[in-house]
Coordinates of C-alpha atoms in Angstrom, one line a residue:
Chain A
M401 CA 122.7 58.4 51.7
E402 CA 124.8 55.9 53.5
G403 CA 127.7 58.3 53.6
K404 CA 125.6 61.1 55.0
I405 CA 124.5 59.0 57.9
K406 CA 127.9 57.9 58.8
R407 CA 129.1 61.5 58.3
T408 CA 126.4 62.8 60.7
L409 CA 127.3 60.2 63.3
I410 CA 131.1 61.1 63.3
D411 CA 130.4 64.8 63.2
G412 CA 128.4 64.5 66.3
I413 CA 131.2 62.9 68.1
I414 CA 134.1 65.1 66.8
K415 CA 133.3 68.1 64.7
N416 CA 130.3 69.1 66.8
N417 CA 131.4 67.7 70.1
L418 CA 129.1 69.2 72.6
I419 CA 131.7 70.0 75.3
L420 CA 135.0 70.3 73.6
V421 CA 133.9 72.2 70.4
L422 CA 130.5 73.7 70.9
A423 CA 131.1 74.3 74.7
I424 CA 127.5 73.7 75.7
G425 CA 126.2 71.5 78.5
L426 CA 129.2 72.6 80.7
C427 CA 127.3 72.9 83.9
P428 CA 126.5 69.2 84.4
T429 CA 129.9 68.4 82.9
L430 CA 131.8 70.3 85.6
A431 CA 129.5 69.2 88.4
V432 CA 129.2 65.5 87.7
T433 CA 132.6 64.5 86.6
T434 CA 134.1 63.9 90.0
S435 CA 134.3 60.4 89.3
A436 CA 134.5 58.1 86.1
Y437 CA 131.4 56.2 87.1
N438 CA 129.3 59.5 87.7
G439 CA 130.5 60.8 84.3
L440 CA 129.6 57.7 82.7
G441 CA 126.2 57.5 84.2
M442 CA 125.3 61.0 83.4
G443 CA 126.5 60.6 79.9
L444 CA 124.5 57.5 79.1
A445 CA 121.3 59.0 80.7
A446 CA 121.7 62.3 78.8
T447 CA 122.4 60.4 75.5
F448 CA 119.1 58.5 76.0
V449 CA 117.2 61.7 76.3
L450 CA 119.1 63.4 73.6
I451 CA 118.2 60.7 71.0
L452 CA 114.6 60.6 71.9
S453 CA 114.3 64.4 72.0
N454 CA 116.0 64.6 68.5
L455 CA 113.7 62.0 67.1
I456 CA 110.5 63.7 68.3
V457 CA 111.6 67.3 67.4
S458 CA 112.6 66.0 63.9
S459 CA 109.4 64.2 63.3
L460 CA 107.4 67.2 64.3
R461 CA 109.7 69.8 62.6
K462 CA 107.2 70.5 59.8
I463 CA 104.4 71.7 62.1
I464 CA 106.4 73.3 64.9
P465 CA 106.2 77.1 64.2
G466 CA 109.5 79.0 64.0
N467 CA 108.8 81.6 66.6
L468 CA 107.3 79.3 69.2
R469 CA 110.0 76.6 68.8
I470 CA 112.0 77.1 72.0
P471 CA 109.1 76.7 74.5
I472 CA 107.9 73.7 72.5
F473 CA 111.4 72.1 72.7
I474 CA 111.5 72.8 76.4
I475 CA 108.1 71.2 77.1
I476 CA 109.0 68.1 75.1
I477 CA 112.4 67.8 76.9
A478 CA 111.3 68.5 80.4
S479 CA 108.3 66.1 80.0
F480 CA 110.4 63.4 78.8
V481 CA 112.9 63.6 81.5
T482 CA 110.3 63.8 84.1
M483 CA 108.6 60.7 82.6
I484 CA 111.9 58.9 82.6
D485 CA 112.6 59.9 86.1
Y486 CA 109.3 58.5 87.4
A487 CA 109.7 55.3 85.4
L488 CA 113.2 54.8 86.8
K489 CA 112.1 55.4 90.3
A490 CA 109.3 52.9 90.0
Y491 CA 110.9 50.2 87.9
L492 CA 114.6 50.4 88.4
P493 CA 114.9 52.0 91.8
P494 CA 118.6 51.0 92.4
L495 CA 119.6 52.7 89.2
S496 CA 117.5 55.7 90.0
I497 CA 119.3 56.0 93.3
Q498 CA 122.7 55.8 91.8
L499 CA 121.9 58.4 89.1
G500 CA 120.3 60.4 91.9
V501 CA 120.1 64.1 91.2
F502 CA 121.6 63.7 87.7
V503 CA 118.3 62.8 86.0
P504 CA 116.5 66.0 86.8
L505 CA 119.8 67.8 85.9
I506 CA 119.4 66.6 82.3
V507 CA 116.5 69.0 81.7
V508 CA 118.9 71.9 82.0
N509 CA 121.5 70.3 79.9
C510 CA 121.9 73.0 77.1
G511 CA 123.3 70.4 74.8
I512 CA 119.9 68.7 74.3
L513 CA 118.2 72.0 73.6
G514 CA 121.1 73.0 71.4
R515 CA 121.0 69.9 69.2
A516 CA 117.1 70.1 68.9
E517 CA 117.5 73.7 67.7
G518 CA 120.7 73.3 65.7
F519 CA 120.0 70.1 64.0
A520 CA 116.8 68.2 64.6
Y521 CA 114.6 71.0 63.7
K522 CA 116.1 71.3 60.2
N523 CA 116.9 67.7 59.4
P524 CA 115.1 64.5 58.6
V525 CA 114.5 61.9 61.3
H526 CA 117.2 59.3 60.3
L527 CA 119.9 62.0 60.4
S528 CA 118.6 63.5 63.6
L529 CA 118.9 60.1 65.1
M530 CA 122.5 59.8 64.0
D531 CA 123.2 63.3 65.2
G532 CA 121.7 62.6 68.6
L533 CA 123.6 59.3 68.9
G534 CA 126.9 60.8 67.8
A535 CA 126.5 63.8 70.1
G536 CA 125.6 61.6 73.0
I537 CA 128.6 59.3 72.4
G538 CA 130.9 62.3 72.1
F539 CA 129.5 63.8 75.3
T540 CA 129.6 60.5 77.3
L541 CA 133.3 59.9 76.2
V542 CA 134.3 63.3 77.3
L543 CA 132.4 63.0 80.6
F544 CA 134.1 59.5 81.2
I545 CA 137.6 60.9 80.4
M546 CA 137.1 63.9 82.6
G547 CA 135.7 61.9 85.4
T548 CA 138.7 59.5 85.1
I549 CA 141.2 62.3 85.3
R550 CA 139.6 64.0 88.2
E551 CA 138.9 60.8 90.1
I552 CA 142.5 59.5 89.8
F553 CA 144.2 62.8 90.7
G554 CA 141.6 64.0 93.1
Q555 CA 141.0 60.7 95.0
G556 CA 143.7 58.4 93.9
I557 CA 141.2 55.8 92.6
W558 CA 139.5 54.9 89.4
L559 CA 136.2 53.4 88.7
N560 CA 134.9 53.6 92.3
I561 CA 131.3 52.4 92.0
P562 CA 129.7 53.1 95.4
G563 CA 128.4 50.0 96.9
I564 CA 129.7 47.7 94.2
F565 CA 133.3 48.2 93.5
P566 CA 135.8 50.1 95.6
G567 CA 137.9 51.2 92.6
I568 CA 141.5 50.8 91.5
K569 CA 144.1 52.6 93.5
V570 CA 146.0 53.7 90.5
F571 CA 149.0 55.4 92.4
G572 CA 148.9 53.2 95.4
S573 CA 147.4 53.8 98.9
S574 CA 149.6 56.5 100.0
F575 CA 148.7 58.7 97.2
A576 CA 145.0 57.9 97.7
D577 CA 145.0 59.1 101.3
S578 CA 146.6 62.5 100.4
S579 CA 145.6 63.2 96.8
V580 CA 145.3 66.5 95.0
I581 CA 141.8 67.3 96.3
L582 CA 141.7 70.4 94.0
F583 CA 140.7 68.1 91.2
I584 CA 137.3 67.2 92.6
L585 CA 136.6 70.8 93.5
P586 CA 135.2 73.3 91.0
P587 CA 138.7 74.8 90.1
G588 CA 139.8 71.2 89.2
G589 CA 136.9 70.9 86.9
F590 CA 137.7 74.1 85.0
L591 CA 141.3 73.2 84.7
T592 CA 140.6 69.7 83.4
I593 CA 138.0 70.9 80.9
A594 CA 140.4 73.5 79.5
L595 CA 143.2 71.1 79.2
L596 CA 141.0 68.7 77.3
M597 CA 139.6 71.3 75.0
G598 CA 143.1 72.5 74.2
L599 CA 144.4 69.1 73.5
F600 CA 141.4 68.0 71.4
N601 CA 141.6 71.0 69.2
Y602 CA 145.3 70.8 68.8
W603 CA 144.7 67.1 67.6
R604 CA 142.0 68.2 65.3
K605 CA 144.0 70.9 63.7
N606 CA 146.9 68.6 63.0
N607 CA 144.6 65.8 61.7
G608 CA 142.3 67.6 59.2
Chain B
M72 CA 95.8 86.2 62.2
L73 CA 95.0 82.7 61.2
Q74 CA 98.6 82.1 61.1
K75 CA 99.1 83.1 64.7
I76 CA 96.1 80.9 65.8
K77 CA 97.7 78.0 64.0
E78 CA 101.0 78.5 65.6
V79 CA 99.6 78.9 69.2
S80 CA 97.4 75.8 68.8
V81 CA 100.6 73.8 68.0
L82 CA 102.1 75.0 71.3
F83 CA 98.9 74.4 73.1
S84 CA 98.5 70.8 71.7
V85 CA 102.1 70.0 72.6
G86 CA 101.4 71.3 76.1
I87 CA 98.2 69.4 76.5
I88 CA 99.5 66.2 75.1
S89 CA 102.7 66.4 77.3
A90 CA 100.5 67.1 80.4
F91 CA 98.3 64.2 79.6
L92 CA 101.3 61.8 79.0
L93 CA 103.0 63.0 82.2
S94 CA 99.9 62.5 84.4
F95 CA 99.5 59.1 82.9
V96 CA 103.0 58.1 83.7
Y97 CA 102.7 59.6 87.1
G98 CA 99.4 57.7 87.8
Q99 CA 101.1 54.4 86.8
T100 CA 104.2 54.9 88.7
A101 CA 103.1 56.7 91.9
P102 CA 101.6 53.6 93.6
V103 CA 104.7 51.6 92.6
I104 CA 107.0 54.2 94.0
S105 CA 105.0 54.5 97.3
K106 CA 105.1 50.8 97.7
Y107 CA 108.8 50.7 97.2
K108 CA 109.2 53.5 99.6
K109 CA 107.3 51.6 102.3
E110 CA 109.4 48.5 101.7
S111 CA 112.7 50.3 101.7
L112 CA 111.6 52.0 105.0
K113 CA 111.0 48.6 106.6
K114 CA 114.4 47.6 105.3
S115 CA 116.1 50.6 106.7
L116 CA 114.3 50.1 110.1
S117 CA 115.6 46.5 110.3
E118 CA 119.0 47.5 109.0
V119 CA 119.7 50.0 111.7
F120 CA 118.2 48.1 114.6
D121 CA 119.9 44.7 114.1
E122 CA 117.8 42.5 116.3
P123 CA 116.1 39.6 114.5
S124 CA 112.4 39.4 114.6
V125 CA 111.4 42.8 116.1
R126 CA 108.3 44.5 115.1
F127 CA 108.2 48.2 114.8
E128 CA 105.4 50.6 115.9
E129 CA 105.3 54.0 114.4
V130 CA 105.1 56.7 117.0
K131 CA 105.6 59.8 115.0
S132 CA 105.0 59.7 111.3
D133 CA 108.2 59.3 109.4
S134 CA 110.3 60.3 112.5
L135 CA 110.1 57.8 115.4
W136 CA 109.4 54.1 115.7
K137 CA 109.6 51.9 118.8
A138 CA 111.0 48.4 118.5
F139 CA 109.3 45.6 120.4
K140 CA 110.0 42.0 120.8
E141 CA 108.1 41.0 123.9
E142 CA 109.1 44.1 125.8
Y143 CA 110.3 47.4 124.6
M144 CA 113.8 47.0 123.1
G145 CA 114.7 50.5 121.9
M146 CA 113.8 52.9 119.1
V147 CA 114.6 54.1 115.6
F148 CA 114.3 57.9 114.8
K149 CA 114.7 59.8 111.6
S150 CA 115.8 63.3 112.0
E151 CA 116.8 66.0 109.5
E152 CA 119.3 69.0 109.2
K153 CA 120.1 71.3 106.5
G154 CA 123.3 70.2 104.7
Y155 CA 125.4 71.7 102.0
S156 CA 122.8 71.6 99.2
G157 CA 119.8 69.9 100.7
K158 CA 118.5 68.1 103.7
I159 CA 120.3 65.3 105.3
K160 CA 118.0 62.7 106.9
P161 CA 119.8 60.1 109.0
I162 CA 117.9 57.0 110.2
V163 CA 119.3 56.0 113.6
G164 CA 118.8 52.8 115.6
V165 CA 119.1 53.3 119.3
D166 CA 119.3 50.6 122.0
S167 CA 117.6 50.7 125.3
T168 CA 120.6 52.4 127.1
G169 CA 120.6 55.3 124.6
K170 CA 123.6 54.1 122.6
I171 CA 123.5 54.2 118.9
I172 CA 123.3 50.8 117.1
K173 CA 123.7 51.8 113.6
V174 CA 123.2 54.8 111.3
E175 CA 121.9 54.8 107.7
I176 CA 121.6 57.8 105.4
S177 CA 119.7 56.8 102.2
K178 CA 121.3 58.0 98.9
A179 CA 117.8 58.4 97.5
E180 CA 117.2 61.2 99.9
L181 CA 120.6 62.8 99.8
S182 CA 121.7 65.5 97.3
E183 CA 125.0 66.7 98.4
T184 CA 128.0 67.2 96.2
P185 CA 128.8 63.9 94.3
G186 CA 132.3 62.6 95.3
L187 CA 132.3 64.8 98.4
G188 CA 129.4 65.4 100.5
M189 CA 127.6 62.2 99.2
K190 CA 130.3 60.3 101.0
I191 CA 128.4 60.7 104.2
S192 CA 126.1 58.0 103.1
E193 CA 128.9 55.5 102.9
E194 CA 129.8 52.9 105.5
T195 CA 133.2 54.3 106.2
F196 CA 131.7 57.5 107.6
L197 CA 128.6 56.0 109.1
E198 CA 130.3 53.2 111.0
Q199 CA 131.9 55.9 113.3
F200 CA 128.7 56.5 115.0
K201 CA 128.2 52.9 116.3
N202 CA 128.0 52.6 120.1
L203 CA 128.4 56.3 120.7
T204 CA 126.4 58.3 123.2
A205 CA 124.9 61.6 122.6
D206 CA 127.8 63.6 124.1
E207 CA 130.4 61.9 121.8
V208 CA 128.4 62.7 118.6
F209 CA 130.5 65.7 117.6
L210 CA 133.1 66.1 114.9
K211 CA 136.6 65.7 116.3
K212 CA 137.5 69.2 115.2
D213 CA 134.6 70.8 116.8
K214 CA 134.7 69.3 120.4
E215 CA 137.3 67.4 122.2
K216 CA 134.9 64.7 123.2
G217 CA 133.8 64.3 119.6
K218 CA 134.6 61.0 118.0
I219 CA 133.7 61.6 114.3
D220 CA 136.2 62.3 111.5
A221 CA 134.5 64.5 108.9
V222 CA 134.7 63.5 105.2
T223 CA 137.7 65.4 103.9
S224 CA 136.5 68.5 102.1
A225 CA 133.0 67.8 103.1
T226 CA 132.9 69.3 106.5
I227 CA 129.6 71.1 106.1
S228 CA 127.8 67.7 105.0
S229 CA 129.6 65.8 107.8
R230 CA 128.8 68.4 110.4
A231 CA 125.1 68.6 109.4
A232 CA 124.8 64.9 109.5
T233 CA 126.4 64.7 112.9
K234 CA 124.2 67.4 114.3
A235 CA 121.0 65.7 113.0
I236 CA 122.0 62.4 114.7
R237 CA 123.0 64.1 118.0
E238 CA 119.9 66.3 118.1
G239 CA 117.6 63.3 117.2
L240 CA 119.2 61.5 120.2
E241 CA 118.5 64.4 122.5
K242 CA 115.0 65.0 121.3
Y243 CA 113.8 61.4 121.5
K244 CA 115.7 60.4 124.6
E245 CA 112.6 60.4 126.7
F246 CA 111.2 57.6 124.6
L247 CA 113.8 55.3 125.8
P248 CA 112.5 52.8 128.3
Q249 CA 115.3 53.5 130.7
Y250 CA 115.0 57.3 131.1
A251 CA 115.1 57.4 134.7
L252 CA 115.2 59.9 137.5
K253 CA 118.9 60.1 137.8
E254 CA 119.2 60.9 134.1
F255 CA 116.6 63.6 134.5
K256 CA 118.6 65.1 137.3
K257 CA 122.0 64.7 135.6
D258 CA 120.7 66.2 132.3
Y259 CA 119.2 69.2 134.1
I260 CA 122.4 70.1 135.8
E261 CA 124.4 69.5 132.7
N262 CA 122.1 71.8 130.8
L263 CA 122.4 74.3 133.5
K264 CA 126.1 74.3 133.2
Q265 CA 126.0 74.6 129.4
T266 CA 123.5 77.5 129.4
S267 CA 124.9 79.7 132.2
D268 CA 127.8 82.0 131.8
S269 CA 129.3 81.1 135.2
L270 CA 129.4 77.7 136.9
P271 CA 126.6 76.9 139.2
V272 CA 127.5 76.7 142.9
E273 CA 126.1 74.0 144.9
I274 CA 124.7 75.3 148.2
D275 CA 122.9 72.4 149.5
P276 CA 124.3 69.0 148.1
K277 CA 122.0 67.8 145.3
T278 CA 119.1 70.1 146.2
L279 CA 120.1 73.8 146.0
W280 CA 122.2 75.6 143.5
K281 CA 123.1 79.3 142.6
V282 CA 124.3 80.6 139.4
S283 CA 124.6 84.3 138.7
D284 CA 121.3 85.8 140.0
K285 CA 119.4 82.5 139.8
Y286 CA 118.5 80.0 142.5
I287 CA 117.7 76.5 141.5
F288 CA 116.3 73.9 143.9
L289 CA 115.1 70.3 143.5
S290 CA 111.9 69.1 145.4
E291 CA 109.9 66.1 145.8
I292 CA 106.1 65.6 146.5
E293 CA 103.7 62.8 146.1
D294 CA 100.2 62.1 145.5
S295 CA 98.3 58.7 145.6
S296 CA 100.1 57.1 142.7
S297 CA 103.1 59.1 141.6
V298 CA 106.1 60.9 142.9
F299 CA 106.7 64.4 141.4
H300 CA 110.4 65.5 141.3
F301 CA 110.8 69.1 140.1
F302 CA 113.5 71.7 139.5
T303 CA 112.5 75.3 140.2
E304 CA 114.5 78.1 138.9
I305 CA 114.0 81.5 140.7
E306 CA 115.2 84.7 139.3
N307 CA 114.3 88.3 140.4
K308 CA 111.8 86.9 143.0
K309 CA 109.9 85.2 140.2
I310 CA 109.6 81.6 139.2
K311 CA 111.5 81.5 135.8
K312 CA 111.1 77.8 135.0
I313 CA 109.9 74.5 136.3
S314 CA 111.0 71.0 135.1
I315 CA 109.0 68.1 136.3
F316 CA 109.6 64.3 136.3
I317 CA 106.7 62.3 137.2
E318 CA 107.9 58.9 138.6
D319 CA 106.0 55.7 139.0
P320 CA 107.3 54.6 142.4
E321 CA 106.9 50.9 141.6
T322 CA 109.1 50.8 138.5
E323 CA 111.0 53.9 139.1
K324 CA 110.5 54.9 135.5
E325 CA 108.9 58.1 134.2
K326 CA 105.3 58.2 133.6
T327 CA 104.9 59.3 129.9
S328 CA 101.3 58.8 129.3
E329 CA 99.2 61.5 127.5
D330 CA 97.5 62.4 130.8
N331 CA 100.7 62.8 132.6
K332 CA 102.0 65.1 129.8
I333 CA 99.0 67.3 130.0
L334 CA 99.3 67.4 133.8
K335 CA 103.0 68.5 133.5
E336 CA 102.0 71.2 130.9
A337 CA 99.2 72.5 133.2
L338 CA 101.4 72.7 136.2
K339 CA 104.2 74.5 134.2
K340 CA 101.7 77.0 132.8
K341 CA 100.4 78.0 136.3
F342 CA 103.7 78.3 138.0
E343 CA 106.2 79.6 135.4
G344 CA 106.3 83.5 135.4
A345 CA 104.5 83.7 138.8
V346 CA 105.8 86.3 141.3
L347 CA 106.8 84.5 144.6
K348 CA 105.1 86.8 147.0
N349 CA 101.8 86.3 145.0
I350 CA 102.2 82.6 144.7
H351 CA 99.4 82.1 147.2
K352 CA 97.0 83.8 145.0
I353 CA 97.2 81.4 142.0
E354 CA 94.0 79.6 141.3
F355 CA 94.2 76.1 140.0
A356 CA 91.8 74.0 137.9
S357 CA 90.1 71.3 140.0
E358 CA 91.8 68.4 138.2
I359 CA 95.3 69.6 139.2
E360 CA 94.4 71.2 142.4
E361 CA 95.6 68.6 144.8
I362 CA 99.0 68.3 143.4
A363 CA 99.4 71.9 142.5
E364 CA 98.7 72.9 146.1
K365 CA 101.3 70.6 147.4
M366 CA 103.8 72.0 144.8
R367 CA 103.0 75.6 145.8
K368 CA 103.6 74.8 149.5
E369 CA 106.8 73.2 148.7
I370 CA 108.1 76.0 146.6
R371 CA 107.0 78.6 149.1
T372 CA 108.6 76.8 152.0
T373 CA 111.9 76.1 150.3
Y374 CA 112.1 79.7 149.1
V375 CA 111.4 81.2 152.5
E376 CA 113.6 78.8 154.5
Q377 CA 116.5 78.3 152.1
I378 CA 116.7 81.4 149.8
R379 CA 115.1 84.5 151.3
W380 CA 117.1 84.3 154.6
R381 CA 120.3 83.7 152.8
G382 CA 119.8 86.8 150.8
K383 CA 120.0 88.9 154.0

């Protein structure tokens, strides 16, 4: 039992990594990773929803009918995200403003629907929790790394948190003023993600 | 059949329960959110109009506030313009001379591209607007007089924000306490130059102009309590446009009360579009009769003496 829990968690991060292996949830990934902080924020918010969604779908899996499962998943996920959005706006307004449009974007994160369909629907609650947590951690890590790469090459800074921390000028000020803007534009997103996918799968192949 | 009913009722129940939960959460959070919005609006107003202890009076809902201490100090407006992926809504504090005090663009109402367009909400972009007048509020690359550097690779967002601020300044200028006669005259001529394809030629200094086929003259008439300054545009022997400035002769400021606004509108309506040779046939409502008569006489005299004989 213990082993299976740990196995599920690790699989969520590596073998079933949403972005690098399963290649789902790419839209928010590409759009949001223009900075490390944005990537991190989106990752954490999505992880939160992913865990909750997996928990609910898994606990209801016996009564959710097979041929109506997709609409039911969508209702659950969309309602959840909306409730979280309202709650943030009311009780944590500064955080809500920082996350901004990212929160509603979580609804269309195919990754959450993907895990509900691909795992939570067919597995017990404790394992679904681990899968959600693992997938979320993997997702967040990739978002953070992508955000870092694109921010450093695209803007010359790292960890810029608007209003709180100006970020570290990793290559110095002169680079920051004329950095490779391409990286924060869509082509940069595609290039970075392709690179990461290639490197990750190469590493996996050589490490069993 | 029973199977189908069972399945559909699960879908139905999930839907109903979600709807119920959602409306519950909405009901709980909506008042908190609206209270927060009111407070953050107050904060924004004080932020962009940095005089201590002013009170704000809302003039137009969610668009225009006047700032008062004892007397009228200036205003704050909120305008909007379509940006790259949504509306951009700057809040601008303006002092009594029409110069920008400070601009704020709330992140909560901004949905441009993160890392690019969103940067227009940051101080480094917004501080460029301080102390500018309307004619300087352009991107440097758009107009020579412009003083605003766009955010790199976010030209559309930057341009939209700049446009929103500039157009707000133009639109609400008349609410400034100092909008005076000379500004009215200056603005009219500026506008004329901008909107004509050739430069206006001044025939009589400061009172009569010609541009293409149009004649424009400035006249002045009075009644018991006000002085009426108005520009008349004549094209094809018809009155094309009339622009009126009602002056309080004691303060030399514009009379902007509701009654005066209605009076201006009524006069415009009667005169604009009228054919000059039939101008004596226009009938006026009794409330505006006295001043409209004087206006008519003035227009006719000026036309006959200054324009018609020149045409020959």
